[in-house]
PDB file of C-alpha atoms and ligand atoms in Angstrom:
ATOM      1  CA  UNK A  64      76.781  83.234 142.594  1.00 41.00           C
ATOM      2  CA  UNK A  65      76.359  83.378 138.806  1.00 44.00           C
ATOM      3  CA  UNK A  66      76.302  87.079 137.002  1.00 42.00           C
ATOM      4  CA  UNK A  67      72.705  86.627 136.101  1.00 42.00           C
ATOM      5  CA  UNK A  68      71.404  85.477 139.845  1.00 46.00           C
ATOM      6  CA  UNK A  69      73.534  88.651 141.529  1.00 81.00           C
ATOM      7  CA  UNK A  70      71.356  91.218 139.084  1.00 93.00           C
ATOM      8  CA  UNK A  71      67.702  91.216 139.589  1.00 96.00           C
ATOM      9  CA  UNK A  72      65.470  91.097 136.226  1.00 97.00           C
ATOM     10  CA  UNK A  73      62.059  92.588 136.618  1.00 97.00           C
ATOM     11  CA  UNK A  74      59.684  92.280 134.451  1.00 98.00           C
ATOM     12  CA  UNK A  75      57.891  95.750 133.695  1.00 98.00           C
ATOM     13  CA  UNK A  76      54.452  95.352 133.612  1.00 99.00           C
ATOM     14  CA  UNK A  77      54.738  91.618 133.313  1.00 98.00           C
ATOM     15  CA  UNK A  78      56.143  91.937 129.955  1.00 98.00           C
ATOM     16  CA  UNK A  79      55.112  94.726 128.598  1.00 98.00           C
ATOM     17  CA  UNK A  80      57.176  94.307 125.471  1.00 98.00           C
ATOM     18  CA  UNK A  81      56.033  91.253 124.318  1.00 98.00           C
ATOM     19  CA  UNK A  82      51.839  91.434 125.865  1.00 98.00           C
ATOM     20  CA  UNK A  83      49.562  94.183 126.896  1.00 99.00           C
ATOM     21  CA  UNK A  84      51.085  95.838 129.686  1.00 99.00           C
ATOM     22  CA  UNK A  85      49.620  94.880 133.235  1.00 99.00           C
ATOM     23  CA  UNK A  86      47.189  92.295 131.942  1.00 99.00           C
ATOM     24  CA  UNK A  87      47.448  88.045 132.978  1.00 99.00           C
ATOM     25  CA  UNK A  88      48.977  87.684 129.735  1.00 98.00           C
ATOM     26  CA  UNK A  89      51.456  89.805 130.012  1.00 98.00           C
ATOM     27  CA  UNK A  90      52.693  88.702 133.761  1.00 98.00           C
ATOM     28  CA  UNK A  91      52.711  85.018 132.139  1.00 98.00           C
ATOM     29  CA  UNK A  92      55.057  86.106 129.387  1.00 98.00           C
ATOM     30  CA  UNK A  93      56.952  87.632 131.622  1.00 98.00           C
ATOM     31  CA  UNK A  94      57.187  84.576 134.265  1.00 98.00           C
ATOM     32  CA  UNK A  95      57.976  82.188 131.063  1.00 98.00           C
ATOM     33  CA  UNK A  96      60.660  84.446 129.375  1.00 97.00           C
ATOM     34  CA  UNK A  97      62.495  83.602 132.985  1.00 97.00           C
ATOM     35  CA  UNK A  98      61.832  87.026 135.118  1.00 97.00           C
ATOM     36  CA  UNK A  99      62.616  86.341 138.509  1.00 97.00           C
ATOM     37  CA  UNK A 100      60.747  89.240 139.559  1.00 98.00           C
ATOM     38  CA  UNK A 101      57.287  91.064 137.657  1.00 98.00           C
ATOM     39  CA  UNK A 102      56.367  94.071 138.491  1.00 99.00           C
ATOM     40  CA  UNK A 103      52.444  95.430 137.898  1.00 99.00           C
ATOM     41  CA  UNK A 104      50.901  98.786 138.589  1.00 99.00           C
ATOM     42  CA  UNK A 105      47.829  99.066 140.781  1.00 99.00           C
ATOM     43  CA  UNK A 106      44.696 101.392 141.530  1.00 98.00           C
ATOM     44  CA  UNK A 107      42.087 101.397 143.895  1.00 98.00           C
ATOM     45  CA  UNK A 108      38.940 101.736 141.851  1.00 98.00           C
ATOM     46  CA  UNK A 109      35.650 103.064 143.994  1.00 98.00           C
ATOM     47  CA  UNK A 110      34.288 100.282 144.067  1.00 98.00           C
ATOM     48  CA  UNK A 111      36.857  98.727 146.312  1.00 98.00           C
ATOM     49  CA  UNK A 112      38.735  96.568 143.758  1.00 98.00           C
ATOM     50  CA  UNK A 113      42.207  96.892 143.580  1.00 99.00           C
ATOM     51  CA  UNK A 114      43.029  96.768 139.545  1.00 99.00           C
ATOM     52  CA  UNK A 115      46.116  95.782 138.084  1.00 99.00           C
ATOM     53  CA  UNK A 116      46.427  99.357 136.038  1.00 99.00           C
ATOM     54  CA  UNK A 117      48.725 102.359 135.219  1.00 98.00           C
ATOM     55  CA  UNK A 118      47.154 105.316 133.811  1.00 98.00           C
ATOM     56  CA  UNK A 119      44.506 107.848 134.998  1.00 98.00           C
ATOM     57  CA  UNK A 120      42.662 107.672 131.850  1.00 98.00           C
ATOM     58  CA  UNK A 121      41.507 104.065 129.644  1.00 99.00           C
ATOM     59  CA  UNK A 122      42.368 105.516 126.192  1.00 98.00           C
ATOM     60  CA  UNK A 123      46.209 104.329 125.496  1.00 98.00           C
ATOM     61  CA  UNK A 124      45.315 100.819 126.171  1.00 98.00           C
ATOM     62  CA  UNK A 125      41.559 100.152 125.881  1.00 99.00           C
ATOM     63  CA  UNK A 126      39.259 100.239 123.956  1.00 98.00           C
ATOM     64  CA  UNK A 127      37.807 102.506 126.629  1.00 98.00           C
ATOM     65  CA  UNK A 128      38.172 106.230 126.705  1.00 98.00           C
ATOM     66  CA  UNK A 129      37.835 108.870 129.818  1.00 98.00           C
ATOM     67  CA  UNK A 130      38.690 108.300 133.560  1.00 98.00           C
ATOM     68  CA  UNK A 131      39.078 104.644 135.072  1.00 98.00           C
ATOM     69  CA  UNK A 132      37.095 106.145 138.220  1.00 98.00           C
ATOM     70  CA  UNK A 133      34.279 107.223 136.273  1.00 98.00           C
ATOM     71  CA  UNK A 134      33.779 104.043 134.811  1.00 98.00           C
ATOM     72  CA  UNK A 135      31.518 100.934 137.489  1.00 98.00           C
ATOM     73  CA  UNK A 136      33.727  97.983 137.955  1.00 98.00           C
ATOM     74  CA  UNK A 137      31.699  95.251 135.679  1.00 98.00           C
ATOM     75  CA  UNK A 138      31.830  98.238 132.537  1.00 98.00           C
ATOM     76  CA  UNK A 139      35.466  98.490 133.287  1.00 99.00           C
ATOM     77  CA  UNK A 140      35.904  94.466 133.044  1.00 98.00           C
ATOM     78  CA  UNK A 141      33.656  94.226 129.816  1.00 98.00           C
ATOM     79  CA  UNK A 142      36.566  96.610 128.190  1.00 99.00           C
ATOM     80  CA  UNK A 143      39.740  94.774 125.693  1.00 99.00           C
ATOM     81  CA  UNK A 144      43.358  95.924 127.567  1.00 99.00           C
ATOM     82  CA  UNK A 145      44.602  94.316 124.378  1.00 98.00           C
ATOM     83  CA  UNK A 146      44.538  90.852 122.790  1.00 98.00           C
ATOM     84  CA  UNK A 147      41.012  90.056 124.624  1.00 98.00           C
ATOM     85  CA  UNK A 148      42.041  90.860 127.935  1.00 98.00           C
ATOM     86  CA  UNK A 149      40.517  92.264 130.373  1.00 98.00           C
ATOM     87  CA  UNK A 150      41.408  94.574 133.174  1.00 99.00           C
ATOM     88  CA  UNK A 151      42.711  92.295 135.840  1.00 99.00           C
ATOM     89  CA  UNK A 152      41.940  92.421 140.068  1.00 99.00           C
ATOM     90  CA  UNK A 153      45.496  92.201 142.316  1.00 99.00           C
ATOM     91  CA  UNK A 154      44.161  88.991 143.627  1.00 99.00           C
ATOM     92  CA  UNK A 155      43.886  87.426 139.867  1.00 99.00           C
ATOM     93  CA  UNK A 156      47.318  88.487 138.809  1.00 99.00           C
ATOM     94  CA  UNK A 157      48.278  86.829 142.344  1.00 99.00           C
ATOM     95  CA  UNK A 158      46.737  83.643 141.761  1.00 99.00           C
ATOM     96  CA  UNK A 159      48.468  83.911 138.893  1.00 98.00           C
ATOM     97  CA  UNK A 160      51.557  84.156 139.961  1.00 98.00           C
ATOM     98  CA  UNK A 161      50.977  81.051 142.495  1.00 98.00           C
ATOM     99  CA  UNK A 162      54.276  82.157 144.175  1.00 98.00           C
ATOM    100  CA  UNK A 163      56.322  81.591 141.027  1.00 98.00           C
ATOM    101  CA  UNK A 164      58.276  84.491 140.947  1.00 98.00           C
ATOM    102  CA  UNK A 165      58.419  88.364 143.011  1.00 98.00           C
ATOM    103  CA  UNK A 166      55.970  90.330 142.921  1.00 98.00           C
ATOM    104  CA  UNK A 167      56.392  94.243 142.989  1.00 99.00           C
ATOM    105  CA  UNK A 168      53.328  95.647 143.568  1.00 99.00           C
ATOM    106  CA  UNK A 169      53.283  99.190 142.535  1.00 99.00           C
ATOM    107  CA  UNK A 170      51.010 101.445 144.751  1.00 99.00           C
ATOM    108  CA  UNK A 171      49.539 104.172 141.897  1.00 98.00           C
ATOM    109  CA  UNK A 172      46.767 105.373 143.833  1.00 98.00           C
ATOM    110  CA  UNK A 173      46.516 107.139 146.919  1.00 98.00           C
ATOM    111  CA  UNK A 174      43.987 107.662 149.721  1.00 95.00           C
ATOM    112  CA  UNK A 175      43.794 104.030 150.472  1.00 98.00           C
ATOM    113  CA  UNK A 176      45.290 102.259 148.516  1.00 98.00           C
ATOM    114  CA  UNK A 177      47.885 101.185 150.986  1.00 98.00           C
ATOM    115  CA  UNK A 178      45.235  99.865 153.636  1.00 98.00           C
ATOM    116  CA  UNK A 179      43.542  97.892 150.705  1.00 98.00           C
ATOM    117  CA  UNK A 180      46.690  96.152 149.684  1.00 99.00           C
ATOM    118  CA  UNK A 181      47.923  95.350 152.794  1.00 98.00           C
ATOM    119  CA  UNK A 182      44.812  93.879 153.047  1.00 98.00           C
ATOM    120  CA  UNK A 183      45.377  91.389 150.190  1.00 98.00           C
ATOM    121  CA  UNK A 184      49.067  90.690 150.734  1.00 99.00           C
ATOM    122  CA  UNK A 185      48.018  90.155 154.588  1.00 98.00           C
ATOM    123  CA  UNK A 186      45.472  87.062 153.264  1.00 98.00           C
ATOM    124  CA  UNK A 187      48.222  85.576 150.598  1.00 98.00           C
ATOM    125  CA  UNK A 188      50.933  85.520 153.485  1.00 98.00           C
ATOM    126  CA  UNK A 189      48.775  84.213 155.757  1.00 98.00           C
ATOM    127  CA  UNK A 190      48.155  81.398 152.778  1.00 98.00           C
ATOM    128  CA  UNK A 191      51.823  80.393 152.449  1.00 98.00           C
ATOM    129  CA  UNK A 192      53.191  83.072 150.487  1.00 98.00           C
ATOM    130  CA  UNK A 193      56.548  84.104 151.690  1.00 98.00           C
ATOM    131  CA  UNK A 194      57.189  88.050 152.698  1.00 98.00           C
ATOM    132  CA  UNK A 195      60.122  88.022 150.661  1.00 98.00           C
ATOM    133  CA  UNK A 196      58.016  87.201 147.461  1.00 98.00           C
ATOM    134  CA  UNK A 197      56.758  90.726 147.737  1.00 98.00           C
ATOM    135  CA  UNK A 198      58.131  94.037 147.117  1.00 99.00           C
ATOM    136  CA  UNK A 199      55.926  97.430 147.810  1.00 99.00           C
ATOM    137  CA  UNK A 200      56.488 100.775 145.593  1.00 99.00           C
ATOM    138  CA  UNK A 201      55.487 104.115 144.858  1.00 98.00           C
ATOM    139  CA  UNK A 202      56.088 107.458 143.763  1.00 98.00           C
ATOM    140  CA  UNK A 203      53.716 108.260 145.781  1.00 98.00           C
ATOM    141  CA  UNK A 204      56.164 108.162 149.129  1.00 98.00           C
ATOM    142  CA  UNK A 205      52.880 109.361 152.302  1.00 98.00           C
ATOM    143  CA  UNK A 206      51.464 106.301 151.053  1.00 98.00           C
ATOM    144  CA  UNK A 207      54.155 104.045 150.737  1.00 98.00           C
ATOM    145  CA  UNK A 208      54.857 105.574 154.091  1.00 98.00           C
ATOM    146  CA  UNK A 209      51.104 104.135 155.061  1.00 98.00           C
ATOM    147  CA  UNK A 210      51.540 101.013 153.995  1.00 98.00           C
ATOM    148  CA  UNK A 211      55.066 100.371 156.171  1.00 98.00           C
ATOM    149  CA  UNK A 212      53.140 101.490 159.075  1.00 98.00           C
ATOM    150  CA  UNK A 213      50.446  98.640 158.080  1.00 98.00           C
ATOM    151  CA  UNK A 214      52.515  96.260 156.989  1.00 98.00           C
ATOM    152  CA  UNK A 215      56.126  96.650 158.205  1.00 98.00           C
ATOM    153  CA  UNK A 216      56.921  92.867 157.554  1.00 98.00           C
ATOM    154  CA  UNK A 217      56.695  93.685 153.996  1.00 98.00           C
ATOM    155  CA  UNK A 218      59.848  95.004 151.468  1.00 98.00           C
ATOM    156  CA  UNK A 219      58.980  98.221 150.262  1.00 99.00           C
ATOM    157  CA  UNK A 220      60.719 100.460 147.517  1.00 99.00           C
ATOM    158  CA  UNK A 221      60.994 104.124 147.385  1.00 99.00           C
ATOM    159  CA  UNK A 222      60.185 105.008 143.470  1.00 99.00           C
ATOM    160  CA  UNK A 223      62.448 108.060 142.371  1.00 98.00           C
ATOM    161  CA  UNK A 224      62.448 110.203 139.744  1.00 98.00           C
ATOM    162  CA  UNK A 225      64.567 112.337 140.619  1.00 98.00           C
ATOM    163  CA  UNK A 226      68.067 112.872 142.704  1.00 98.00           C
ATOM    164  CA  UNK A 227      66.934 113.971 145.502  1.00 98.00           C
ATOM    165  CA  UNK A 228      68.658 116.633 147.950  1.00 98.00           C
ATOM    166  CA  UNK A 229      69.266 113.874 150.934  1.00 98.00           C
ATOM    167  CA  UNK A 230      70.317 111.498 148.450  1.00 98.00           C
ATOM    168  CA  UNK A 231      69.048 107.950 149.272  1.00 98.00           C
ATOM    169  CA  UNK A 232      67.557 109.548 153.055  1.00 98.00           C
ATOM    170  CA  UNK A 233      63.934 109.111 151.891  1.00 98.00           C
ATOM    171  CA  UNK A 234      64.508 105.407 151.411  1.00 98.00           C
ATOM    172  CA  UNK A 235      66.185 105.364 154.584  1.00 98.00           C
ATOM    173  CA  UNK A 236      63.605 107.123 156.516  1.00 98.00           C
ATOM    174  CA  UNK A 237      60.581 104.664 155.415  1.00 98.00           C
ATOM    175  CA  UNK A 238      62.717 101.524 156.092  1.00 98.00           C
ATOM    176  CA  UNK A 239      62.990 100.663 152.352  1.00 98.00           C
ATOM    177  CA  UNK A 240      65.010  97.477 150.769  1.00 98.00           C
ATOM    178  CA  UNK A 241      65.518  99.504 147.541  1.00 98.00           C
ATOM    179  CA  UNK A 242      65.509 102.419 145.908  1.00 98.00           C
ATOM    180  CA  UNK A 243      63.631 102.550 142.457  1.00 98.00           C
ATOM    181  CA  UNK A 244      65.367 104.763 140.447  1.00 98.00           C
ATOM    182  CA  UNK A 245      64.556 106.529 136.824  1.00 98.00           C
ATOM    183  CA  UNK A 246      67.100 105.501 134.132  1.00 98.00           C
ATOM    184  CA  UNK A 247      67.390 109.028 133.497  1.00 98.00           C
ATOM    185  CA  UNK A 248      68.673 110.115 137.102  1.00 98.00           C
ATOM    186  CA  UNK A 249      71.354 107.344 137.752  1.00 98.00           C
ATOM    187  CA  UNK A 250      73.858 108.831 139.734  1.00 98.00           C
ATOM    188  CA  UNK A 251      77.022 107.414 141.440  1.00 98.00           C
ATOM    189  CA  UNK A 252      76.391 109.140 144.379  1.00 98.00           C
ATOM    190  CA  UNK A 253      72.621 108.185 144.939  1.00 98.00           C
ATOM    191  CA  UNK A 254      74.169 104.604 144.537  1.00 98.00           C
ATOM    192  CA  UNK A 255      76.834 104.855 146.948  1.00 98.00           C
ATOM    193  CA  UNK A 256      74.293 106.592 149.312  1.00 98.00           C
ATOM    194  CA  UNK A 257      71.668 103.912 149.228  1.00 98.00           C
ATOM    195  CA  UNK A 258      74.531 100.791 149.592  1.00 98.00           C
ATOM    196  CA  UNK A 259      76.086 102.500 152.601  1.00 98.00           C
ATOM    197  CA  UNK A 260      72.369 101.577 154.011  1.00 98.00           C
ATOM    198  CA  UNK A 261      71.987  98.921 152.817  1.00 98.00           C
ATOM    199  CA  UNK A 262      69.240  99.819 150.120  1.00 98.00           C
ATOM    200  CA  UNK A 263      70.084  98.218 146.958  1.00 98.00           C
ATOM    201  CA  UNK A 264      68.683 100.210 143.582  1.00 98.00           C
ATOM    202  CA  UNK A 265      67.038  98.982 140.740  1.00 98.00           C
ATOM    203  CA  UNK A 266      66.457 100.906 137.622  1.00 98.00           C
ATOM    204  CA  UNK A 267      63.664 101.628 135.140  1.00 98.00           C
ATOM    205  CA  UNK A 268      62.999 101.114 132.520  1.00 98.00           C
ATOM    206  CA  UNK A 269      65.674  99.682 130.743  1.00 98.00           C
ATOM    207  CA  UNK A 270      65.488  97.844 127.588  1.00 97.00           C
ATOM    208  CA  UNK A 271      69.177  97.869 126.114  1.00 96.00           C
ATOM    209  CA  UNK A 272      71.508  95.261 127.133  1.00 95.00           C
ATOM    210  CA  UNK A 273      74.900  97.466 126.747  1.00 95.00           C
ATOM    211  CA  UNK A 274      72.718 100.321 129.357  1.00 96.00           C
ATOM    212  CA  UNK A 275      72.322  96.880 131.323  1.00 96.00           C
ATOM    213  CA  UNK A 276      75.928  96.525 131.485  1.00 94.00           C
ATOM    214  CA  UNK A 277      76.852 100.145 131.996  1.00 96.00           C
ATOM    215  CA  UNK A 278      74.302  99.916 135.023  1.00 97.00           C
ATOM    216  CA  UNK A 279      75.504  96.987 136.632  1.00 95.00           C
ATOM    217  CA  UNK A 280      79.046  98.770 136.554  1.00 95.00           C
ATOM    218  CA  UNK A 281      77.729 101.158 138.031  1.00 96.00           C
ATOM    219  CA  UNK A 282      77.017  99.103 141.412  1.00 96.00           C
ATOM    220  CA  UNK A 283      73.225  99.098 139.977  1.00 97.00           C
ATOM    221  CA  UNK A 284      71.146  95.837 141.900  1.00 97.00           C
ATOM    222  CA  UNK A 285      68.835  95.505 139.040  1.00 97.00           C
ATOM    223  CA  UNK A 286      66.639  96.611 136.370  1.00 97.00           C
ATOM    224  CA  UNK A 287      62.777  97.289 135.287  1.00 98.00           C
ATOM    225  CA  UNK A 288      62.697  95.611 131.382  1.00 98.00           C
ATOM    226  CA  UNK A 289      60.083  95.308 129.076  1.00 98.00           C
ATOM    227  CA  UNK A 290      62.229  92.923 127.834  1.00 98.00           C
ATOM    228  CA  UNK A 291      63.444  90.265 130.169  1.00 97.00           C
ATOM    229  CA  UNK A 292      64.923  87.810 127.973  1.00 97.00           C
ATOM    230  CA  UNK A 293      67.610  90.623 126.530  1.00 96.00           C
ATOM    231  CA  UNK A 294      68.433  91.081 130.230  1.00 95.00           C
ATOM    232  CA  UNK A 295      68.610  87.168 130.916  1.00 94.00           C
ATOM    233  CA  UNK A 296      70.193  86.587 127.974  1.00 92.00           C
ATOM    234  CA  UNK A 297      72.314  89.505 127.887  1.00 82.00           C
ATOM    235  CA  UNK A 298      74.082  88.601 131.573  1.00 72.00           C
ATOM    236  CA  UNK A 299      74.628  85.038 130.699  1.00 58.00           C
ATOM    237  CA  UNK A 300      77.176  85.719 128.209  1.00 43.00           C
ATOM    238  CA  UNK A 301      79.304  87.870 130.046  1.00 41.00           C
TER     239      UNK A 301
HETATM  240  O1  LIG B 128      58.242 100.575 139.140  1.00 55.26           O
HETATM  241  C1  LIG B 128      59.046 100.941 138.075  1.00 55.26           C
HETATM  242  C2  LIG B 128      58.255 101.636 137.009  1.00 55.26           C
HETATM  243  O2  LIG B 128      57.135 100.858 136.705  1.00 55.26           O
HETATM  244  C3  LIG B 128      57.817 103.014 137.438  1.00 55.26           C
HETATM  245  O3  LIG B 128      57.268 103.750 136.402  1.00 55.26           O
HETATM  246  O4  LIG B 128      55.405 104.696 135.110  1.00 55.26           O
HETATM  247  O5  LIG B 128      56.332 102.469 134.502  1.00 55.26           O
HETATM  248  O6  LIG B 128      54.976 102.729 136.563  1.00 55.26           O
HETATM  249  P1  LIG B 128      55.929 103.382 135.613  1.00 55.26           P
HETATM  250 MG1  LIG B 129      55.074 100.741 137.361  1.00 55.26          MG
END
């Protein structure tokens, strides 16, 4: 196995360095600069819809302002998330995708959230996708919890930010592939901890190929980039 296929490159927010972050055009930048994996940040808006979004409030990337939940779906879809895009659904960045590349499908919202997606990736699977093209994540860990009850065919990630006091035993106790881990809390013992289960652990978000390096010393699996091609290109030369 080559260096760059045994470290997993994620696209953060499709490519959030390069296109508006969680729109189509960024997941397709991120897909062409040669991310294996993209990763996307979703809510569950009132009105049902799953949207492909990460903050509370519209202001730092539309041309919206206030809460996402106070806005109706078709006013939320009329706004620009940068470059003329819109806001897009979980199912468009899906068809998207077309089975491409991984998907990590970051759970943002609560209180349903995990029901509504499992939901989705239940109708994609049952269309051909493979289980292993998915990957399920939060912060929010009762509702990742949720969705393993739901969907325990699925690859979920615990998201940490944080070193916790049981070390990797949260990822361990919902069943998780990996552990998602903040750049800023890497440490060798979380590492060991999650590998001695069997969790591997990517990092976000790094965009520097030398903290690339330094990570994948480390034991690190993978990492979160806005910048995919610096981690492609980065690995290729060692
Ligand atoms: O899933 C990794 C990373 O996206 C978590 O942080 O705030 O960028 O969603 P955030
Ligand atoms: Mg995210």
């Amino acid at each position: 196995m080559s260096a760059a296929t045994a470290f997993t490159v994620i696209g953060h927010r499709g490519a959030r360095g390069h296109a508006p972050e969680n729109t189509l055009l960024a997941i397709d930048t991120g897909i062409a600069l040669g991310a294996p994996w993209v990763e996307f940040d979703v809510q569950l808006h009132p009105s049902g819809a799953l949207l492909v979004f990460h903050d509370l409030t519209l202001d730092r990337t539309t041309n919206g302002c206030g809460f996402l939940a106070d806005h109706g779906f078709e006013a939320l879809r009329a706004l620009d998330a940068g470059r003329g895009q819109m806001i897009p659904t979980l199912e468009e960045v899906l068809d998207l995708v077309d089975q491409r590349v991984g998907v990590n499908i970051e759970l943002k919202s609560a209180d349903g959230t995990a029901e509504a997606v499992a939901g989705v990736i239940r109708n994609y699977v049952a269309a051909g996708w493979p289980i292993e093209k998915f990957l399920v994540s939060s912060f929010h860990l009762p509702e990742l919890w949720e969705f393993k009850q739901l969907a325990p065919e699925i690859p979920v990630g615990a998201l940490l930010c944080g070193v916790p006091l049981d070390w990797a035993g949260c990822a361990l106790e919902l069943g998780a592939a990996t552990l998602n881990l903040s750049s800023e809390f890497v440490d060798p013992r979380l590492i060991a901890d999650a590998h001695a289960h069997g969790i591997k652990v990517y990092v976000y978000t790094v965009n520097n190929v030398a903290e690339m390096r330094m990570l994948r010393g480390m034991g690190v699996d993978g990492v979160f980039t806005d910048y995919p091609e610096r981690a492609l290109a980065g690995f290729a030369i060692l």
